[in-house]
Structure formats: structure tokens, C-alpha cells
Coordinates of C-alpha atoms and ligand atoms in Angstrom, one line a residue:
X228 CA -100.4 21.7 -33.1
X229 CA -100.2 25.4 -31.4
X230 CA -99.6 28.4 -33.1
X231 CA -96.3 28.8 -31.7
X232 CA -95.2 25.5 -33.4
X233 CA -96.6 26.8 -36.5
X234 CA -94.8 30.5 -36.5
X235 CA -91.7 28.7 -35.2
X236 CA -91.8 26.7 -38.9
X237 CA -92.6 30.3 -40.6
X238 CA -89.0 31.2 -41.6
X239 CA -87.8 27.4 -42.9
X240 CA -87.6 27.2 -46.7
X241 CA -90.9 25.2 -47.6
X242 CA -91.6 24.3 -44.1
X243 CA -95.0 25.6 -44.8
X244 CA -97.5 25.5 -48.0
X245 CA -100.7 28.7 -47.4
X246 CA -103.5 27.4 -50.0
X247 CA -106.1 30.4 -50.5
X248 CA -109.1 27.9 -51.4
X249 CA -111.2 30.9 -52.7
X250 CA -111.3 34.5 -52.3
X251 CA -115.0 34.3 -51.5
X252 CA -116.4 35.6 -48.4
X253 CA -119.7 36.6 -46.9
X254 CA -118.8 38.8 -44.1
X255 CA -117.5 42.3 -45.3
X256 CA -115.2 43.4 -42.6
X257 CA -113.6 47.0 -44.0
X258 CA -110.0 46.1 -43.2
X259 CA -109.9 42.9 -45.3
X260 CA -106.5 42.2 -46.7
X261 CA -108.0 39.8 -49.1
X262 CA -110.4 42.3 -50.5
X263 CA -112.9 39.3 -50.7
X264 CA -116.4 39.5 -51.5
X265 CA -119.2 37.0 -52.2
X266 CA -119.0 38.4 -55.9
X267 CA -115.5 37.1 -56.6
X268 CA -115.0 35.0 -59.8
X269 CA -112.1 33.3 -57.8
X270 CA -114.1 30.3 -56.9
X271 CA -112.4 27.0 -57.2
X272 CA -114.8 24.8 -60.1
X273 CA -115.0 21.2 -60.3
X274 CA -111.9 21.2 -62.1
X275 CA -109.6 23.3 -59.8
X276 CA -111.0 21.2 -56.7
X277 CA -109.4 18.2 -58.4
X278 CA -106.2 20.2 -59.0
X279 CA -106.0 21.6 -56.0
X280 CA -106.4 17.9 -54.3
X281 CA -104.1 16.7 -57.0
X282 CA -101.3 19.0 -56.1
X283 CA -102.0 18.2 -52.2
X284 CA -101.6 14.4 -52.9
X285 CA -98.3 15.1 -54.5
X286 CA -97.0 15.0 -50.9
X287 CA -94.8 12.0 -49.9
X288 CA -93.9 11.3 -46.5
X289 CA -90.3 12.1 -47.4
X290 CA -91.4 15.7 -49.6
X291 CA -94.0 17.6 -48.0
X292 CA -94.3 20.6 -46.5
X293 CA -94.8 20.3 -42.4
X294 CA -97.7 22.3 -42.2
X295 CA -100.6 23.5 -44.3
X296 CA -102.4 26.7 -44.4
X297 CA -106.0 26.6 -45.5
X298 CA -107.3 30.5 -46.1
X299 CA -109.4 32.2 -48.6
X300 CA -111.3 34.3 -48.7
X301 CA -113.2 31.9 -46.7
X302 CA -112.2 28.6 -46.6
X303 CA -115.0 26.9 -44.8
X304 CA -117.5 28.0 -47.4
X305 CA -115.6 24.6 -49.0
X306 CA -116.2 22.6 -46.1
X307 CA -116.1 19.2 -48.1
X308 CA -112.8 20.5 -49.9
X309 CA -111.6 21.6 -46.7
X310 CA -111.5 18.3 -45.3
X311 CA -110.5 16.3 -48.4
X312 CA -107.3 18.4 -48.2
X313 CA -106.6 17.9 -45.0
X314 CA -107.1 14.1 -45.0
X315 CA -105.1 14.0 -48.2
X316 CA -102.1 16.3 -46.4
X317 CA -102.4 14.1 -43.6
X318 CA -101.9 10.9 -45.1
X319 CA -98.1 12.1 -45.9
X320 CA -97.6 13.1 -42.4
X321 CA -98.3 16.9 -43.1
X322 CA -100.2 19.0 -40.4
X323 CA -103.1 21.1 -41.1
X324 CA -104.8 24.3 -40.0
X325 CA -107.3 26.7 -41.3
X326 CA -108.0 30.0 -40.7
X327 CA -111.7 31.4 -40.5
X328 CA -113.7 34.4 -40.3
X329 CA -116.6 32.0 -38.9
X330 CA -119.5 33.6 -40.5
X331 CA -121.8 30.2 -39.9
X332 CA -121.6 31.4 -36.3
X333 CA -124.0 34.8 -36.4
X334 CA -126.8 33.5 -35.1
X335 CA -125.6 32.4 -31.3
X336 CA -122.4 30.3 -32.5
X337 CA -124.1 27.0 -33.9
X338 CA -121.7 25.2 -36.1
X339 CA -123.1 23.2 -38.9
X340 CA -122.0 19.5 -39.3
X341 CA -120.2 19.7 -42.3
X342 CA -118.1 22.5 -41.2
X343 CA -117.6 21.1 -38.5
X344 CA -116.7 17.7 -39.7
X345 CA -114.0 19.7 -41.3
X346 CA -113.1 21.3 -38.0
X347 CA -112.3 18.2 -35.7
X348 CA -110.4 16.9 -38.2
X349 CA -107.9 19.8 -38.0
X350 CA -104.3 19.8 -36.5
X351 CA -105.3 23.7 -36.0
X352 CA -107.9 26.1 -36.0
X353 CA -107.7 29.4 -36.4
X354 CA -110.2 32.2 -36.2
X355 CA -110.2 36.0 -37.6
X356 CA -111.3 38.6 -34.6
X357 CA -111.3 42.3 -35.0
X358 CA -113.5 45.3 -34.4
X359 CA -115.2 45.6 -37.7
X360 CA -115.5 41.9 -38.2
X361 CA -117.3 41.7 -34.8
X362 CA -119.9 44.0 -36.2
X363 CA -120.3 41.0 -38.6
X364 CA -119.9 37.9 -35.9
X365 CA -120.4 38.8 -32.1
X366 CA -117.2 37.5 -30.0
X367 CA -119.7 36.0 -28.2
X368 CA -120.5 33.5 -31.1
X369 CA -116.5 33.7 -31.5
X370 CA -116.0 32.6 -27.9
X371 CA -118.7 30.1 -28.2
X372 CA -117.2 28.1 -32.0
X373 CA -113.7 28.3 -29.8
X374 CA -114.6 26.6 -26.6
X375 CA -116.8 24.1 -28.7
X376 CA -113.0 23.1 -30.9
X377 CA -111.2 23.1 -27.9
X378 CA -114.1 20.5 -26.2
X379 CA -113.5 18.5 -29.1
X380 CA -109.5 18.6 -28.8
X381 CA -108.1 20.8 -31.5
X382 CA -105.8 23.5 -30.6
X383 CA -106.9 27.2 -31.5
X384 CA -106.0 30.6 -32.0
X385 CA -107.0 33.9 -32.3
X386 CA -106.0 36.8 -35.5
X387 CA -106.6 40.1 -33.7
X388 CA -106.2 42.6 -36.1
X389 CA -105.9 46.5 -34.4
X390 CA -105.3 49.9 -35.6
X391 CA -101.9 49.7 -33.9
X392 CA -100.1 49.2 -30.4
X393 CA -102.0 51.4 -28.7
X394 CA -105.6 50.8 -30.2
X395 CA -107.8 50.4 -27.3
X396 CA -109.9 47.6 -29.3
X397 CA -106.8 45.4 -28.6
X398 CA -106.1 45.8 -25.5
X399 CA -110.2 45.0 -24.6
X400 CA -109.8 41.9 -27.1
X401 CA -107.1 40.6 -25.5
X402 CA -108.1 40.7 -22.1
X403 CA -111.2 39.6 -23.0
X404 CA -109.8 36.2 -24.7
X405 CA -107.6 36.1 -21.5
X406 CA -110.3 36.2 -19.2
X407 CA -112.7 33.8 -21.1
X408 CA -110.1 31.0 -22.0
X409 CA -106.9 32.0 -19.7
X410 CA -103.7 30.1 -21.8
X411 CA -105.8 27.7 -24.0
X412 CA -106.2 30.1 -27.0
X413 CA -103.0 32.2 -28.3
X414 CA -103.1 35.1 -30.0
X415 CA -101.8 36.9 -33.1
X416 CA -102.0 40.1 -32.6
X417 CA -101.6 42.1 -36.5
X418 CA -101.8 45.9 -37.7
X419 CA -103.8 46.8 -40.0
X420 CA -101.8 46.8 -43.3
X421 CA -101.8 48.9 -46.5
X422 CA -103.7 45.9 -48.7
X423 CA -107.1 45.1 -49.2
X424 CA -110.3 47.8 -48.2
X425 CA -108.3 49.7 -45.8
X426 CA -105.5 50.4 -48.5
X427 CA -106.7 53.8 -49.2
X428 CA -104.2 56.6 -48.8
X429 CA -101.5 54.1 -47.7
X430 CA -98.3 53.1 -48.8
X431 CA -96.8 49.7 -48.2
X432 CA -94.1 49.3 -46.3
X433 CA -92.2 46.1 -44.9
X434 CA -89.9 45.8 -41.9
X435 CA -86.7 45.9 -43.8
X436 CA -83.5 43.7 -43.5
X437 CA -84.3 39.3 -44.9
X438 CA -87.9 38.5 -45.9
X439 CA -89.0 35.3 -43.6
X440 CA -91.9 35.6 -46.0
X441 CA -90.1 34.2 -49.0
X442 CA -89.9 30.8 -47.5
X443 CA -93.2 28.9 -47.5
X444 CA -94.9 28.9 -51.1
X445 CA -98.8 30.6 -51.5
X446 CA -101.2 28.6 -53.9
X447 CA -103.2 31.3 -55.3
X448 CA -106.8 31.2 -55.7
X449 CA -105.9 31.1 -59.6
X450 CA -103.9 28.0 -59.3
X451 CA -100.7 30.1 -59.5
X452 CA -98.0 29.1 -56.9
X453 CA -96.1 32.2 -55.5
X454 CA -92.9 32.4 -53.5
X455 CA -94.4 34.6 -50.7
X456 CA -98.0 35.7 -49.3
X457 CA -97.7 39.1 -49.9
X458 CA -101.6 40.1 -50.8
X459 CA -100.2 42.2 -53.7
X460 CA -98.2 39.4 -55.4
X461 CA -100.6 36.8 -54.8
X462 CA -103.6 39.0 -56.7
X463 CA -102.1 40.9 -59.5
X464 CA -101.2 39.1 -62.9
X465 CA -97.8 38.6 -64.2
X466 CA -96.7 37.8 -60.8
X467 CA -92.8 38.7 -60.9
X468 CA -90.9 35.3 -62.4
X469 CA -88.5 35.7 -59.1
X470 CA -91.7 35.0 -57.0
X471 CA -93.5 32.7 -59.1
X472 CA -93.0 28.8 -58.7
X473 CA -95.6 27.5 -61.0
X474 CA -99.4 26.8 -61.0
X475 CA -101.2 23.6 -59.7
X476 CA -102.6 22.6 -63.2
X477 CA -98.6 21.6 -64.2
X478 CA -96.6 21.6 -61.1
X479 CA -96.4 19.3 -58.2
X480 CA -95.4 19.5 -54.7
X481 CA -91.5 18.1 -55.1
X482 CA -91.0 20.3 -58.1
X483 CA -92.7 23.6 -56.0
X484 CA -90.4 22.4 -53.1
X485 CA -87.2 22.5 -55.3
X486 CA -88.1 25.7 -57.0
X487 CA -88.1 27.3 -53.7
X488 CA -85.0 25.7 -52.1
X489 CA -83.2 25.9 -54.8
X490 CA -83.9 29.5 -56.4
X491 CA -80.7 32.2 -55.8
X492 CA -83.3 35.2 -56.0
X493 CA -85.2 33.2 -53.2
X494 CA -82.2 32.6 -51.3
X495 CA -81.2 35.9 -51.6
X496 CA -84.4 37.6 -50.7
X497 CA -84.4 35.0 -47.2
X498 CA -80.9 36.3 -46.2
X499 CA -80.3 39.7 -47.4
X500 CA -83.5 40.7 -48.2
X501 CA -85.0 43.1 -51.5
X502 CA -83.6 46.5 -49.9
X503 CA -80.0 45.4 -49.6
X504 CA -80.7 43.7 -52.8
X505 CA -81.5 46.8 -54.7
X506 CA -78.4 48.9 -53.2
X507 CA -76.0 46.1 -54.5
X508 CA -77.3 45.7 -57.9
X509 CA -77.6 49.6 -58.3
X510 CA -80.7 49.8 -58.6
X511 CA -81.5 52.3 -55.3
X512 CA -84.8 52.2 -53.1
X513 CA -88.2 51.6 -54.8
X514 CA -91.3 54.0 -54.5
X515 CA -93.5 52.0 -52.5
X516 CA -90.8 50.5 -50.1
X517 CA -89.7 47.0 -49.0
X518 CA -92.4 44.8 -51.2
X519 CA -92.8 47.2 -54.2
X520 CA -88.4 47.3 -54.2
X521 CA -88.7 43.4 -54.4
X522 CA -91.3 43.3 -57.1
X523 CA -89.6 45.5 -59.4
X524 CA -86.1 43.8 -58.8
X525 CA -84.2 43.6 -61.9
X526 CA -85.0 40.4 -63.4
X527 CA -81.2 40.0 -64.8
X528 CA -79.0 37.8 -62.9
X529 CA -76.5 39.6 -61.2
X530 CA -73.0 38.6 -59.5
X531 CA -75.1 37.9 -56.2
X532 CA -77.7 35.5 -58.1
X533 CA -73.9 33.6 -59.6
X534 CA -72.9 33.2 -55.6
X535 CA -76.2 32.6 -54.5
X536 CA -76.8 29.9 -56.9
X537 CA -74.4 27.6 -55.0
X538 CA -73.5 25.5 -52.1
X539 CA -72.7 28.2 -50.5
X540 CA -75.9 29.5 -51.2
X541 CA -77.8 26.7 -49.6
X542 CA -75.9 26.8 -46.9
X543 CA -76.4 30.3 -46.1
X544 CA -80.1 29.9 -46.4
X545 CA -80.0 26.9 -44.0
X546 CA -77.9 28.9 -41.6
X547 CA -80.2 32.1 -41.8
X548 CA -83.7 30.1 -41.4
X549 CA -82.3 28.0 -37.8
X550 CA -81.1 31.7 -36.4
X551 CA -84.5 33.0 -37.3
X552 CA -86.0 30.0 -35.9
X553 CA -83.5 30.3 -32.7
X554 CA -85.0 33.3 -31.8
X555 CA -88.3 32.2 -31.4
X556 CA -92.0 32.8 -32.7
X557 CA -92.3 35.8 -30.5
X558 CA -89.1 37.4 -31.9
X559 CA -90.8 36.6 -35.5
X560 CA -94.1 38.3 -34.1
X561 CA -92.1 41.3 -33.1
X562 CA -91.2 42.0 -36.6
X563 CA -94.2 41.4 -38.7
X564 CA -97.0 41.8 -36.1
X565 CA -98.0 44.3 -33.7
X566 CA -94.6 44.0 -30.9
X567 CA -96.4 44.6 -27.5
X568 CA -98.9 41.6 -27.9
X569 CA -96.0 39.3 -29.5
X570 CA -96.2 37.4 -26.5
X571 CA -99.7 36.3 -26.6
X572 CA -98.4 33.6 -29.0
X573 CA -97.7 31.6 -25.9
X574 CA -99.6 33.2 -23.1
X575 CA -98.7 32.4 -19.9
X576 CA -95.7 30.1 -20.9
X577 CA -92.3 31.6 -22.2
X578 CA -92.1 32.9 -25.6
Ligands
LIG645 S1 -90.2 41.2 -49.8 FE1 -90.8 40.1 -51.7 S2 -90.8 37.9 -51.2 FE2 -90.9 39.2 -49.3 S3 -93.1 39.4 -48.8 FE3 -92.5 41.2 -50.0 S4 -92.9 40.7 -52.1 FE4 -92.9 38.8 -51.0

């Protein structure tokens, strides 16, 4: 599976399920959007493992989600849980990738046999690259866990993360991973955004107009399930009822699924999206733009959750994820990630 064929699922209502395994972490990259640490008490126990496989093997061939997420944290410092999850998401026909900031590769890229066990049995593998993360894990070592997936026949990708468009870090990076792999290894080029370390002094802003972001659910390192990945929502407790679907130890992946098709505030957020929302219910634009205006939505229903709440409802929702989907992953990559690499997402081929 390439990373164009997962963006292109990234606006379809629970298309996609992210699992943050853990918000553990060794390396201590300054930018993180996690804010993860080795210290973190969000560490899955015997008990959440099971849930977390539980919830995963809830999938049927006729309800799962198309593609899985894996993140943490770090994900691969759960190598064995890693692959258990995979295996299980596979068995319903669900595909799998994992995203990693590869800190078992410091000392010249070795790859231990667990991890990468968990690896090679991936659809997807993903791996974190970035200026202060390289002062953690040379690209080198990068360069080195990549070529040794790709030998081994799993499709990769790159998450560059840069100060901006015109960050000179990127343009090395890229060009680098261009030079090294040519078209075998697609990028996703990011900004650095206002969460995690690096929030200091920021404010958080979104891109305005629908929120593509609403449509896959997040299991939270908690357990809780949230209607979008948006770092703030998925770390601070109450989670907003419109965003939360339900927590692993209770809920399973049909009743997750439903929740998120069939929830008006959901539907609304995907095709109007939280400012327009605010300026029909009255309520005006939020301090803290596009994210903080959806968290602090009013929770009483309105005359749009009433209209929302039907058929045509759903079919508004269906119509607005397959012209999102119609305009490609590039177009998607435009919007949430930095616009002049978008079309590293398919280098050398049309995006
Ligand atoms: S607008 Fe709302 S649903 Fe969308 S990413 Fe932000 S907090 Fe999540």
C-alpha cells in the first residue's frame, strides 16, 4: 500500500482507524506534536494490550476500517503488540501501516528481529525525518532501515517535518531522499504546528472551510476513541461529547463505525466545517481559531444538527468525502501540509 493510497482514503467517513499504542518515546525531538517522553504514564498494561487487540478483532470483513494507523509515541517500542494488531487487522481484510521515529536505528541502522518481524509484516511503513530528530537518528541510519524495508518488499514513506515552505532543511531533505531512493519512497512533507514542545508562543490555527480530519476515528493512548487526531483533543480530558465515540474497554469497531457515520455534528464538521458552524449557530469565531471554535461548539442541537441528522445528511457526507477524494492526495496535502512539496506524495508519477 503507498502513501498516496492511504491519503486518498483520509477524507472517507471511517475509511481509516489511527491507534496511538503509547505516548512513550525515547528520542526527544523538540518539535514533537505528541509531547512524548520515556516518562509517560500512557503505557498500554497487560490489560489495555488485550483491549486494544480486542477492539482490533472486532473487525469483520464486511465492518472494518480500510486502513490502520499504528503511532505513539512510539509504536515499535511494542513490537510484539505491533504485530498482533496487524495480523489481527489483517485477518478482516484491513491494511496496516505504522509510523516510526526508528530510534533502534542509532547505532549504523541495525534493526532488531523483533521489530523487524513487525516490520515485514506491514502493508506500510512509515518513518519520522526532521532536523532536530536527526540530531537523535542520523539519515544515514534512516536511509539505511528504509532501503532494508523496501529489500524486503514493504512500501515506505518519509514524514518531513520543516519550519515552513521555504526552510532550507526541506529542501536538503528532500533532495537528499530523491537522490538516494529516486520514486521508491514518497514524502510527506508537514509544518511545524502549534502542539506538542514547539507550542510555545503559538496559537493554533486550521485551514478553514470542512474538516477531512473528522472522518477516521483516533484510539487514544487512554483507551478513549475520538472523532479526529487533533493532538489537543486526543490528550486533554473531557474530550468534547461531539468528538468522542467511546473508549476500547466498552466499544467495539461496528459501534465506533456507526457513531462516526452516523453522528450530525460529525457530518456537519466534514461538510461545512466548525467556522461556518459557529457563524450559523451564533456563536461567532473562537479565540484560538479553527480547532479551539470546534471544541467549544455549543453542545445544544441546533436546526443544522435536525437536518444533518437525516438522509440527507448522509448523503451530503457521501457526496463531500468522493469530491475530496476526486481531487486527489496531493490536493489534500496542499491543505493540511506544507503546499510546495505536496507533490512528493507521488514523486515522479502524477499526483
Ligand atoms: S476541526 Fe474539530 S474535528 Fe476537525 S481536527 Fe479540529 S478539533 Fe478535530
Amino acid at each position: 500500500m503507498e502513501l498516496s493510497e492511504i491519503l486518498d482514503l483520509r477524507p472517507e467517513p471511517a475509511g481509516g482507524l489511527l491507534v496511538a499504542l503509547t505516548r512513550r518515546c525515547p528520542l526527544a525531538c523538540a518539535h514533537c506534536s505528541t509531547d512524548s517522553s520515556m516518562d509517560s504514564a500512557d503505557h498500554p498494561d497487560r490489560e489495555r494490550r488485550a483491549r486494544l487487540l480486542r477492539f482490533v478483532r472486532s473487525f469483520t470483513p464486511g465492518s472494518r476500517p480500510d486502513v490502520v494507523l499504528l503511532t505513539g509515541g512510539e509504536p515499535l517500542l511494542l513490537p510484539g503488540l505491533a504485530y498482533d494488531l496487524t495480523r489481527a487487522a489483517q485477518d478482516a481484510g484491513a491494511r496496516v501501516s505504522l509510523l516510526s521515529g526508528l530510534f533502534f536505528a542509532r547505532d549504523g541502522g541495525r534493526i532488531p528481529a523483533p521489530i523487524l518481524r513487525t516490520i515485514t509484516a506491514l502493508d506500510h511503513f512509515s518513518a519520522s525525518l526532521d532536523a532536530p530528530h536527526e540530531r537523535e537518528v542520523p539519515r544515514a541510519d534512516v536511509f539505511r532501515v528504509l532501503a532494508r524495508a523496501l529489500d524486503a518488499g514493504v512500501p515506505v514513506s518519509l514524514h518531513l517535518t520543516g519550519a515552513g515552505p521555504d526552510d532550507p532543511y526541506l529542501a536538503d531533505a528532500t533532495a537528499a531522499v530523491l537522490r538516494e531512493f529516486g520514486d521508491r519512497v514518497p514524502m510527506l512533507v508537514n509544518e511545524v504546528r502549534a502542539v506538542g514542545r514547539a507550542t510555545a508562543g503559538r496559537t493554533a490555527t486550521g485551514p478553514g472551510g470542512p474538516c477531512t480530519m473528522a472522518a477516521w476515528p483516533t484510539v487514544a493512548p487512554d483507551g478513549t476513541v475520538l472523532a479526529c487526531c487533533n493532538q489537543r483533543t486526543v490528550d486533554v480530558r473531557p474530550a468534547p461529547p461531539h468528538l468522542t465515540l467511546g473508549h476500547i474497554a466498552e466499544d467495539d469497531w461496528p459501534t465506533v463505525r456507526r457513531r462516526t457515520l452516523d453522528s450530525p455534528r460529525l457530518r456537519l464538521l466534514r461538510t461545512l466545517g466548525p467556522d461556518q458552524l459557529r457563524a450559523r449557530s451564533g456563536a461567532g469565531p473562537a479565540p484560538g481559531g479553527y480547532c479551539a471554535g470546534c471544541r467549544a461548539l455549543p453542545q445544544q442541537p441546533g436546526p443544522d444538527d435536525a437536518a444533518a441528522a437525516g438522509a440527507a445528511g448522509r448523503l451530503l457526507d457521501q457526496l463531500s468525502a468522493a469530491r475530496l477524494r476526486a481531487q486527489g492526495p496531493a490536493a489534500l496535502l496542499r491543505r493540511h501540509g506544507c503546499a510546495p512539496y505536496a507533490h512528493l506524495v507521488r514523486p515522479g508519477g502524477t499526483a
